[in-house]
Amino acid sequence: MTWLYILLVLIAGVIILIIVCNSVVGKTKKQTYSSVEEIPYRKVGVILGTAPQLSNGRVNLYFKYRIQAAAELYHAGKVKYFIVSGDNSRQNYNEPQAMKDSLVAAGVPASHIYPDYAGFRTLDSMVRAQMIFGLNDFTVISQKFHNERAIYLAQAYHIHPIGYNAKDVTQKAGFKTRVRELLARVAVFRDLAINKQPKYLGERIHIPE
């Protein structure tokens, strides 16, 4: 009975921790927008990376909808340049290039797109936007739940983005991602506690006016 009691206490503690962390991070929803008409202009939009295709070969709707959202902002004059920030840690895996190619296909000039090949994590993408590209105020583009976490992380590093919410996938299709997000929001506070920094930095990159 003693071990069962301890197990139940631990489970309850984990559940409470997840609820509290998600609630705190979720408060940044006030800095996100779902309407292209309402979102303020920012010179640069930072698109958070994901794979263009799923492991089964199907189109990754998270990727597709982020590109659509970015194109909406560009063609509405709400963003002038983009940073495509994602994982390029393997020779045959290049999220930034896939995003750039898709944006060009959607009518965004290649000269207005800046790849960030070391956006391995959301934290890396946010901090590198400031330290490499010199940005403190920009629009982060992803699904709402992801934008909320990205903005919370950014604010902890004295960066002040707003978010444009790409269309989300259905509850069924996005179930695994939503579960991972619950845990990722807990990990936010671990990263802040140890003052986690990007894996790579590098030379500054200037984005023109």
PDB file of C-alpha atoms in Angstrom:
ATOM      1  CA  MET A   1       0.000   0.000   0.000  1.00  0.00           C
ATOM      2  CA  THR A   2       2.856   2.363   0.769  1.00  0.00           C
ATOM      3  CA  TRP A   3       4.322   2.017  -2.739  1.00  0.00           C
ATOM      4  CA  LEU A   4       0.884   2.439  -4.284  1.00  0.00           C
ATOM      5  CA  TYR A   5       0.360   5.627  -2.282  1.00  0.00           C
ATOM      6  CA  ILE A   6       3.744   6.990  -3.366  1.00  0.00           C
ATOM      7  CA  LEU A   7       2.992   6.128  -6.995  1.00  0.00           C
ATOM      8  CA  LEU A   8      -0.380   7.906  -6.861  1.00  0.00           C
ATOM      9  CA  VAL A   9       1.232  10.973  -5.288  1.00  0.00           C
ATOM     10  CA  LEU A  10       3.885  11.041  -8.004  1.00  0.00           C
ATOM     11  CA  ILE A  11       1.289  10.698 -10.763  1.00  0.00           C
ATOM     12  CA  ALA A  12      -0.795  13.472  -9.225  1.00  0.00           C
ATOM     13  CA  GLY A  13       2.297  15.662  -8.964  1.00  0.00           C
ATOM     14  CA  VAL A  14       3.165  15.147 -12.617  1.00  0.00           C
ATOM     15  CA  ILE A  15      -0.375  15.958 -13.706  1.00  0.00           C
ATOM     16  CA  ILE A  16      -0.409  19.137 -11.618  1.00  0.00           C
ATOM     17  CA  LEU A  17       2.985  20.138 -13.019  1.00  0.00           C
ATOM     18  CA  ILE A  18       1.779  19.665 -16.589  1.00  0.00           C
ATOM     19  CA  ILE A  19      -1.406  21.648 -15.942  1.00  0.00           C
ATOM     20  CA  VAL A  20       0.433  24.548 -14.299  1.00  0.00           C
ATOM     21  CA  CYS A  21       3.158  24.769 -16.955  1.00  0.00           C
ATOM     22  CA  ASN A  22       0.629  24.658 -19.782  1.00  0.00           C
ATOM     23  CA  SER A  23      -1.512  27.296 -18.121  1.00  0.00           C
ATOM     24  CA  VAL A  24       1.416  29.687 -17.663  1.00  0.00           C
ATOM     25  CA  VAL A  25       2.710  29.292 -21.212  1.00  0.00           C
ATOM     26  CA  GLY A  26      -0.825  29.604 -22.610  1.00  0.00           C
ATOM     27  CA  LYS A  27      -1.137  33.150 -21.287  1.00  0.00           C
ATOM     28  CA  THR A  28       0.846  34.368 -24.290  1.00  0.00           C
ATOM     29  CA  LYS A  29      -2.160  33.645 -26.525  1.00  0.00           C
ATOM     30  CA  LYS A  30      -2.935  37.368 -26.203  1.00  0.00           C
ATOM     31  CA  GLN A  31       0.127  38.046 -28.360  1.00  0.00           C
ATOM     32  CA  THR A  32      -1.097  35.796 -31.186  1.00  0.00           C
ATOM     33  CA  TYR A  33      -3.386  36.615 -34.097  1.00  0.00           C
ATOM     34  CA  SER A  34      -5.542  34.472 -36.363  1.00  0.00           C
ATOM     35  CA  SER A  35      -6.676  37.243 -38.716  1.00  0.00           C
ATOM     36  CA  VAL A  36      -4.373  38.696 -41.363  1.00  0.00           C
ATOM     37  CA  GLU A  37      -6.410  41.895 -41.214  1.00  0.00           C
ATOM     38  CA  GLU A  38      -5.833  42.382 -37.485  1.00  0.00           C
ATOM     39  CA  ILE A  39      -2.178  41.449 -37.088  1.00  0.00           C
ATOM     40  CA  PRO A  40       0.225  44.433 -37.007  1.00  0.00           C
ATOM     41  CA  TYR A  41       3.013  44.820 -39.556  1.00  0.00           C
ATOM     42  CA  ARG A  42       6.424  43.439 -38.717  1.00  0.00           C
ATOM     43  CA  LYS A  43       9.388  43.581 -41.063  1.00  0.00           C
ATOM     44  CA  VAL A  44      10.326  39.938 -40.548  1.00  0.00           C
ATOM     45  CA  GLY A  45       8.378  36.735 -40.073  1.00  0.00           C
ATOM     46  CA  VAL A  46      10.099  33.721 -38.516  1.00  0.00           C
ATOM     47  CA  ILE A  47       8.617  30.429 -39.713  1.00  0.00           C
ATOM     48  CA  LEU A  48       9.259  27.560 -37.322  1.00  0.00           C
ATOM     49  CA  GLY A  49      10.424  24.422 -39.053  1.00  0.00           C
ATOM     50  CA  THR A  50       8.950  20.992 -39.393  1.00  0.00           C
ATOM     51  CA  ALA A  51       9.322  18.215 -41.950  1.00  0.00           C
ATOM     52  CA  PRO A  52       7.470  18.754 -45.242  1.00  0.00           C
ATOM     53  CA  GLN A  53       6.446  15.091 -45.262  1.00  0.00           C
ATOM     54  CA  LEU A  54       5.436  12.552 -42.639  1.00  0.00           C
ATOM     55  CA  SER A  55       7.232   9.236 -42.204  1.00  0.00           C
ATOM     56  CA  ASN A  56       4.513   7.554 -44.302  1.00  0.00           C
ATOM     57  CA  GLY A  57       5.240   9.890 -47.211  1.00  0.00           C
ATOM     58  CA  ARG A  58       2.108  11.989 -46.837  1.00  0.00           C
ATOM     59  CA  VAL A  59       2.167  15.773 -46.786  1.00  0.00           C
ATOM     60  CA  ASN A  60       2.767  17.187 -43.324  1.00  0.00           C
ATOM     61  CA  LEU A  61      -0.191  19.503 -42.817  1.00  0.00           C
ATOM     62  CA  TYR A  62       1.639  21.458 -40.127  1.00  0.00           C
ATOM     63  CA  PHE A  63       4.234  22.363 -42.751  1.00  0.00           C
ATOM     64  CA  LYS A  64       1.664  23.063 -45.461  1.00  0.00           C
ATOM     65  CA  TYR A  65      -0.427  25.355 -43.265  1.00  0.00           C
ATOM     66  CA  ARG A  66       2.591  27.309 -41.980  1.00  0.00           C
ATOM     67  CA  ILE A  67       3.663  28.063 -45.538  1.00  0.00           C
ATOM     68  CA  GLN A  68       0.116  29.119 -46.411  1.00  0.00           C
ATOM     69  CA  ALA A  69      -0.007  31.417 -43.381  1.00  0.00           C
ATOM     70  CA  ALA A  70       3.345  32.979 -44.261  1.00  0.00           C
ATOM     71  CA  ALA A  71       2.264  33.598 -47.851  1.00  0.00           C
ATOM     72  CA  GLU A  72      -0.930  35.238 -46.585  1.00  0.00           C
ATOM     73  CA  LEU A  73       1.096  37.651 -44.478  1.00  0.00           C
ATOM     74  CA  TYR A  74       3.469  38.481 -47.314  1.00  0.00           C
ATOM     75  CA  HIS A  75       0.802  39.115 -49.927  1.00  0.00           C
ATOM     76  CA  ALA A  76      -1.200  41.207 -47.444  1.00  0.00           C
ATOM     77  CA  GLY A  77       1.849  43.402 -46.810  1.00  0.00           C
ATOM     78  CA  LYS A  78       2.099  42.393 -43.154  1.00  0.00           C
ATOM     79  CA  VAL A  79       5.622  40.930 -43.482  1.00  0.00           C
ATOM     80  CA  LYS A  80       8.432  41.892 -45.877  1.00  0.00           C
ATOM     81  CA  TYR A  81      11.089  39.250 -45.168  1.00  0.00           C
ATOM     82  CA  PHE A  82      11.178  35.739 -43.778  1.00  0.00           C
ATOM     83  CA  ILE A  83      13.589  33.701 -41.720  1.00  0.00           C
ATOM     84  CA  VAL A  84      12.946  30.003 -42.337  1.00  0.00           C
ATOM     85  CA  SER A  85      14.296  28.412 -39.183  1.00  0.00           C
ATOM     86  CA  GLY A  86      14.637  24.661 -38.951  1.00  0.00           C
ATOM     87  CA  ASP A  87      16.772  21.564 -38.735  1.00  0.00           C
ATOM     88  CA  ASN A  88      19.561  20.858 -41.222  1.00  0.00           C
ATOM     89  CA  SER A  89      21.603  18.554 -38.999  1.00  0.00           C
ATOM     90  CA  ARG A  90      21.729  15.781 -41.600  1.00  0.00           C
ATOM     91  CA  GLN A  91      22.886  15.954 -45.195  1.00  0.00           C
ATOM     92  CA  ASN A  92      19.614  14.599 -46.583  1.00  0.00           C
ATOM     93  CA  TYR A  93      17.312  16.567 -44.257  1.00  0.00           C
ATOM     94  CA  ASN A  94      16.865  20.289 -44.771  1.00  0.00           C
ATOM     95  CA  GLU A  95      13.772  21.961 -43.310  1.00  0.00           C
ATOM     96  CA  PRO A  96      14.856  25.553 -44.159  1.00  0.00           C
ATOM     97  CA  GLN A  97      15.413  24.736 -47.827  1.00  0.00           C
ATOM     98  CA  ALA A  98      12.058  22.967 -48.048  1.00  0.00           C
ATOM     99  CA  MET A  99      10.361  26.011 -46.537  1.00  0.00           C
ATOM    100  CA  LYS A 100      12.196  28.390 -48.841  1.00  0.00           C
ATOM    101  CA  ASP A 101      11.272  26.379 -51.920  1.00  0.00           C
ATOM    102  CA  SER A 102       7.616  26.301 -50.870  1.00  0.00           C
ATOM    103  CA  LEU A 103       7.543  30.036 -50.187  1.00  0.00           C
ATOM    104  CA  VAL A 104       9.036  30.793 -53.591  1.00  0.00           C
ATOM    105  CA  ALA A 105       6.379  28.565 -55.158  1.00  0.00           C
ATOM    106  CA  ALA A 106       3.792  30.634 -53.256  1.00  0.00           C
ATOM    107  CA  GLY A 107       5.060  33.879 -54.780  1.00  0.00           C
ATOM    108  CA  VAL A 108       7.606  35.117 -52.243  1.00  0.00           C
ATOM    109  CA  PRO A 109      10.875  36.313 -53.844  1.00  0.00           C
ATOM    110  CA  ALA A 110      13.878  34.189 -52.911  1.00  0.00           C
ATOM    111  CA  SER A 111      15.808  37.368 -52.066  1.00  0.00           C
ATOM    112  CA  HIS A 112      13.331  38.007 -49.234  1.00  0.00           C
ATOM    113  CA  ILE A 113      13.947  34.649 -47.556  1.00  0.00           C
ATOM    114  CA  TYR A 114      16.806  34.020 -45.117  1.00  0.00           C
ATOM    115  CA  PRO A 115      17.520  30.409 -44.070  1.00  0.00           C
ATOM    116  CA  ASP A 116      18.447  29.627 -40.486  1.00  0.00           C
ATOM    117  CA  TYR A 117      19.926  26.150 -40.702  1.00  0.00           C
ATOM    118  CA  ALA A 118      20.471  25.791 -36.940  1.00  0.00           C
ATOM    119  CA  GLY A 119      16.895  26.189 -35.735  1.00  0.00           C
ATOM    120  CA  PHE A 120      16.991  22.760 -34.112  1.00  0.00           C
ATOM    121  CA  ARG A 121      14.551  23.672 -31.343  1.00  0.00           C
ATOM    122  CA  THR A 122      12.038  26.430 -30.776  1.00  0.00           C
ATOM    123  CA  LEU A 123      14.403  28.025 -28.270  1.00  0.00           C
ATOM    124  CA  ASP A 124      17.220  28.050 -30.852  1.00  0.00           C
ATOM    125  CA  SER A 125      14.959  29.678 -33.454  1.00  0.00           C
ATOM    126  CA  MET A 126      13.864  32.451 -31.104  1.00  0.00           C
ATOM    127  CA  VAL A 127      17.242  33.283 -29.600  1.00  0.00           C
ATOM    128  CA  ARG A 128      19.050  33.082 -32.947  1.00  0.00           C
ATOM    129  CA  ALA A 129      16.505  35.502 -34.438  1.00  0.00           C
ATOM    130  CA  GLN A 130      17.876  38.057 -31.994  1.00  0.00           C
ATOM    131  CA  MET A 131      21.559  37.106 -31.758  1.00  0.00           C
ATOM    132  CA  ILE A 132      22.199  36.253 -35.417  1.00  0.00           C
ATOM    133  CA  PHE A 133      19.633  38.355 -37.268  1.00  0.00           C
ATOM    134  CA  GLY A 134      19.438  41.263 -34.814  1.00  0.00           C
ATOM    135  CA  LEU A 135      15.683  41.073 -34.268  1.00  0.00           C
ATOM    136  CA  ASN A 136      13.773  41.922 -31.112  1.00  0.00           C
ATOM    137  CA  ASP A 137      10.345  42.377 -32.638  1.00  0.00           C
ATOM    138  CA  PHE A 138       9.053  40.039 -35.338  1.00  0.00           C
ATOM    139  CA  THR A 139       6.167  37.734 -36.238  1.00  0.00           C
ATOM    140  CA  VAL A 140       6.555  34.054 -35.442  1.00  0.00           C
ATOM    141  CA  ILE A 141       4.536  31.768 -37.714  1.00  0.00           C
ATOM    142  CA  SER A 142       3.328  28.357 -36.634  1.00  0.00           C
ATOM    143  CA  GLN A 143       0.210  26.766 -35.160  1.00  0.00           C
ATOM    144  CA  LYS A 144      -1.332  28.572 -32.186  1.00  0.00           C
ATOM    145  CA  PHE A 145      -0.121  26.139 -29.524  1.00  0.00           C
ATOM    146  CA  HIS A 146       3.424  26.369 -30.898  1.00  0.00           C
ATOM    147  CA  ASN A 147       3.326  30.154 -31.187  1.00  0.00           C
ATOM    148  CA  GLU A 148       2.329  30.451 -27.538  1.00  0.00           C
ATOM    149  CA  ARG A 149       5.344  28.434 -26.422  1.00  0.00           C
ATOM    150  CA  ALA A 150       7.705  30.236 -28.803  1.00  0.00           C
ATOM    151  CA  ILE A 151       6.564  33.642 -27.558  1.00  0.00           C
ATOM    152  CA  TYR A 152       6.888  32.609 -23.913  1.00  0.00           C
ATOM    153  CA  LEU A 153      10.437  31.410 -24.503  1.00  0.00           C
ATOM    154  CA  ALA A 154      11.328  34.537 -26.458  1.00  0.00           C
ATOM    155  CA  GLN A 155      10.019  36.846 -23.765  1.00  0.00           C
ATOM    156  CA  ALA A 156      12.156  35.063 -21.178  1.00  0.00           C
ATOM    157  CA  TYR A 157      15.172  36.047 -23.308  1.00  0.00           C
ATOM    158  CA  HIS A 158      13.949  39.663 -23.626  1.00  0.00           C
ATOM    159  CA  ILE A 159      12.658  39.220 -27.168  1.00  0.00           C
ATOM    160  CA  HIS A 160       9.162  40.402 -28.029  1.00  0.00           C
ATOM    161  CA  PRO A 161       7.564  38.686 -31.018  1.00  0.00           C
ATOM    162  CA  ILE A 162       3.922  38.390 -31.905  1.00  0.00           C
ATOM    163  CA  GLY A 163       2.443  35.256 -33.451  1.00  0.00           C
ATOM    164  CA  TYR A 164       0.406  34.516 -36.534  1.00  0.00           C
ATOM    165  CA  ASN A 165      -1.558  31.323 -36.099  1.00  0.00           C
ATOM    166  CA  ALA A 166      -1.440  28.933 -39.018  1.00  0.00           C
ATOM    167  CA  LYS A 167      -4.391  26.620 -39.532  1.00  0.00           C
ATOM    168  CA  ASP A 168      -4.274  23.659 -37.160  1.00  0.00           C
ATOM    169  CA  VAL A 169      -4.782  20.010 -38.056  1.00  0.00           C
ATOM    170  CA  THR A 170      -7.684  17.929 -36.797  1.00  0.00           C
ATOM    171  CA  GLN A 171      -7.666  16.635 -33.226  1.00  0.00           C
ATOM    172  CA  LYS A 172      -7.260  13.065 -34.474  1.00  0.00           C
ATOM    173  CA  ALA A 173      -4.371  13.812 -36.843  1.00  0.00           C
ATOM    174  CA  GLY A 174      -2.618  16.026 -34.326  1.00  0.00           C
ATOM    175  CA  PHE A 175      -3.075  13.892 -31.212  1.00  0.00           C
ATOM    176  CA  LYS A 176       0.577  12.837 -30.880  1.00  0.00           C
ATOM    177  CA  THR A 177       1.775  16.383 -31.479  1.00  0.00           C
ATOM    178  CA  ARG A 178      -0.570  17.726 -28.815  1.00  0.00           C
ATOM    179  CA  VAL A 179       0.703  15.196 -26.288  1.00  0.00           C
ATOM    180  CA  ARG A 180       4.306  16.153 -27.088  1.00  0.00           C
ATOM    181  CA  GLU A 181       3.347  19.799 -26.689  1.00  0.00           C
ATOM    182  CA  LEU A 182       2.150  19.180 -23.128  1.00  0.00           C
ATOM    183  CA  LEU A 183       5.590  17.832 -22.258  1.00  0.00           C
ATOM    184  CA  ALA A 184       7.422  20.481 -24.278  1.00  0.00           C
ATOM    185  CA  ARG A 185       5.781  23.180 -22.182  1.00  0.00           C
ATOM    186  CA  VAL A 186       7.136  21.553 -19.045  1.00  0.00           C
ATOM    187  CA  ALA A 187      10.582  21.406 -20.657  1.00  0.00           C
ATOM    188  CA  VAL A 188      10.405  25.173 -21.210  1.00  0.00           C
ATOM    189  CA  PHE A 189      10.868  25.772 -17.499  1.00  0.00           C
ATOM    190  CA  ARG A 190      13.765  23.328 -17.290  1.00  0.00           C
ATOM    191  CA  ASP A 191      15.500  25.176 -20.129  1.00  0.00           C
ATOM    192  CA  LEU A 192      14.939  28.536 -18.469  1.00  0.00           C
ATOM    193  CA  ALA A 193      16.177  27.240 -15.120  1.00  0.00           C
ATOM    194  CA  ILE A 194      19.509  26.175 -16.631  1.00  0.00           C
ATOM    195  CA  ASN A 195      19.699  29.201 -18.977  1.00  0.00           C
ATOM    196  CA  LYS A 196      19.720  26.980 -22.051  1.00  0.00           C
ATOM    197  CA  GLN A 197      21.380  28.536 -25.104  1.00  0.00           C
ATOM    198  CA  PRO A 198      21.233  27.664 -28.815  1.00  0.00           C
ATOM    199  CA  LYS A 199      23.435  24.793 -29.955  1.00  0.00           C
ATOM    200  CA  TYR A 200      25.132  27.032 -32.510  1.00  0.00           C
ATOM    201  CA  LEU A 201      25.473  30.758 -32.977  1.00  0.00           C
ATOM    202  CA  GLY A 202      27.673  32.275 -35.672  1.00  0.00           C
ATOM    203  CA  GLU A 203      28.222  35.489 -37.598  1.00  0.00           C
ATOM    204  CA  ARG A 204      25.567  38.194 -37.676  1.00  0.00           C
ATOM    205  CA  ILE A 205      23.314  38.394 -40.733  1.00  0.00           C
ATOM    206  CA  HIS A 206      21.858  41.756 -41.715  1.00  0.00           C
ATOM    207  CA  ILE A 207      18.310  41.971 -43.054  1.00  0.00           C
ATOM    208  CA  PRO A 208      17.759  45.206 -44.986  1.00  0.00           C
ATOM    209  CA  GLU A 209      14.968  47.668 -44.348  1.00  0.00           C
TER     210      GLU A 209
END
